[in-house]
Tab-separated table of C-alpha atoms in Angstrom:
chain	number	residue	atom	x	y	z
A	18	MET	CA	-10.132	13.794	-21.997
A	19	VAL	CA	-6.449	14.236	-21.846
A	20	MET	CA	-5.133	13.123	-18.582
A	21	SER	CA	-0.885	13.935	-17.871
A	22	GLU	CA	-0.948	11.775	-14.280
A	23	LEU	CA	-2.689	9.153	-12.761
A	24	TRP	CA	-2.124	8.064	-9.181
A	25	VAL	CA	-3.181	6.095	-6.297
A	26	THR	CA	-4.472	7.092	-2.869
A	27	ILE	CA	-5.429	5.637	0.430
A	28	ALA	CA	-8.106	7.528	2.756
A	29	THR	CA	-6.805	7.149	6.926
A	30	GLU	CA	-7.501	8.301	9.584
A	31	ASN	CA	-3.775	6.875	10.809
A	32	VAL	CA	-1.125	8.925	7.641
A	33	GLU	CA	1.371	8.217	9.721
A	34	THR	CA	0.840	4.510	11.105
A	35	LEU	CA	0.527	3.518	7.099
A	36	ARG	CA	3.122	6.304	6.152
A	37	ASP	CA	5.650	4.104	8.412
A	38	PHE	CA	4.266	1.040	7.411
A	39	TYR	CA	5.077	1.714	3.455
A	40	ARG	CA	8.107	3.918	3.704
A	41	CYS	CA	9.646	0.174	5.598
A	42	VAL	CA	7.856	-2.223	2.412
A	43	LEU	CA	8.625	0.616	-0.382
A	44	ASN	CA	12.407	1.154	1.272
A	45	THR	CA	11.651	5.033	0.634
A	46	GLN	CA	11.024	8.434	2.231
A	47	ALA	CA	7.371	10.122	1.455
A	48	GLN	CA	8.597	12.411	-0.730
A	49	GLN	CA	5.238	15.207	0.377
A	50	GLU	CA	4.369	15.911	3.391
A	51	ILE	CA	2.450	17.137	5.464
A	52	PRO	CA	2.008	16.167	8.817
A	53	GLY	CA	-0.632	14.468	9.804
A	54	VAL	CA	-2.789	15.006	6.764
A	55	TYR	CA	-1.138	13.707	3.647
A	56	ALA	CA	2.255	11.814	2.867
A	57	GLU	CA	2.814	10.816	-1.636
A	58	PHE	CA	5.361	8.147	-1.994
A	59	ILE	CA	6.131	7.666	-5.904
A	60	ILE	CA	7.803	4.380	-7.019
A	61	GLY	CA	7.973	3.174	-10.431
A	62	GLY	CA	5.806	5.294	-12.379
A	63	LEU	CA	2.967	5.508	-9.568
A	64	ARG	CA	2.268	7.623	-6.862
A	65	LEU	CA	0.698	6.886	-4.304
A	66	GLY	CA	-0.619	9.423	-1.860
A	67	LEU	CA	-2.291	8.905	1.392
A	68	PHE	CA	-4.703	10.705	2.951
A	69	ARG	CA	-6.589	12.164	6.541
A	70	PRO	CA	-9.878	12.503	4.470
A	71	ARG	CA	-12.709	15.933	5.725
A	72	ASP	CA	-15.961	13.679	6.068
A	73	ARG	CA	-14.492	9.873	7.162
A	74	GLN	CA	-18.668	9.146	6.291
A	75	GLU	CA	-17.850	9.486	2.043
A	76	PHE	CA	-15.004	6.602	2.022
A	77	HIS	CA	-16.349	4.033	4.861
A	78	SER	CA	-16.416	1.221	3.169
A	79	SER	CA	-18.838	-1.845	3.191
A	80	THR	CA	-16.872	-3.798	1.176
A	81	PRO	CA	-13.298	-4.426	2.287
A	82	GLY	CA	-10.778	-5.616	0.579
A	83	SER	CA	-12.472	-4.211	-3.100
A	84	MET	CA	-9.112	-3.000	-3.890
A	85	SER	CA	-5.449	-3.967	-3.852
A	86	LEU	CA	-2.823	-2.826	-4.081
A	87	CYS	CA	-0.098	-4.924	-6.331
A	88	LEU	CA	3.971	-5.302	-5.111
A	89	GLU	CA	5.704	-6.683	-7.431
A	90	VAL	CA	8.913	-7.138	-5.478
A	91	GLU	CA	12.219	-9.493	-6.146
A	92	ASP	CA	11.991	-12.169	-3.907
A	93	ILE	CA	8.997	-13.286	-2.303
A	94	HIS	CA	10.445	-14.647	0.809
A	95	GLU	CA	12.445	-11.515	1.623
A	96	ALA	CA	8.944	-9.020	1.846
A	97	ILE	CA	7.325	-11.629	3.729
A	98	ALA	CA	9.566	-11.439	6.450
A	99	LEU	CA	10.274	-7.994	6.465
A	100	LEU	CA	6.490	-7.614	6.758
A	101	SER	CA	6.775	-10.593	9.634
A	102	SER	CA	9.610	-7.923	11.203
A	103	LEU	CA	6.219	-4.987	10.413
A	104	GLY	CA	4.180	-7.337	12.341
A	105	TYR	CA	1.680	-7.591	9.486
A	106	PRO	CA	2.337	-11.126	8.515
A	107	PRO	CA	0.608	-12.410	5.168
A	108	PRO	CA	-2.292	-15.242	6.362
A	109	GLY	CA	-2.234	-17.586	4.310
A	110	SER	CA	0.765	-19.496	2.223
A	111	VAL	CA	2.834	-18.141	-1.165
A	112	GLN	CA	0.443	-19.193	-4.058
A	113	LYS	CA	1.208	-20.621	-7.536
A	114	ALA	CA	0.114	-18.380	-10.352
A	115	SER	CA	-0.135	-18.223	-14.215
A	116	HIS	CA	2.417	-14.790	-13.717
A	117	GLY	CA	4.288	-16.109	-11.127
A	118	GLN	CA	4.222	-16.759	-7.288
A	119	GLU	CA	1.814	-14.426	-4.971
A	120	ILE	CA	1.396	-14.161	-1.526
A	121	TYR	CA	-2.379	-11.421	0.512
A	122	ALA	CA	-0.854	-9.303	3.725
A	123	TYR	CA	-3.027	-6.266	4.778
A	124	ASP	CA	-0.952	-2.799	5.931
A	125	PRO	CA	-2.286	-1.664	9.442
A	126	ASP	CA	-5.172	-0.458	7.877
A	127	GLY	CA	-6.172	-3.847	6.474
A	128	ASN	CA	-5.885	-2.986	2.862
A	129	ARG	CA	-4.859	-6.097	0.545
A	130	LEU	CA	-1.242	-5.627	-0.759
A	131	ILE	CA	-0.282	-8.386	-3.445
A	132	ILE	CA	2.868	-9.150	-2.711
A	133	HIS	CA	3.695	-10.399	-6.023
A	134	GLU	CA	7.396	-12.382	-7.434
A	135	ASN	CA	7.282	-13.027	-11.568
A	136	ARG	CA	9.113	-16.079	-11.909
């Protein structure tokens, strides 16, 4: 098997809401979009697709938070301020980790974001 690309997709009933959220968080416009169906961002060599599933049950998970989207930032406190201004403040506090500091946050659909600052 030879792979040419790898990207992450998130199934959602709220494509526009998530598109607007990630547009602000990633500070970029969607590079591809089918209104109400699909939006795709490209940042740092990674593609993030947001799509409305045809079959809702196919993507129903009984284990929320089983996937995390990690976002490395230059200033974790600036990221917290942005998420808070969007109405999605991180519920916890900044934690020290061996690789820097991080905090968990959640997008409008409840997908976990790990906001990481390498220090």
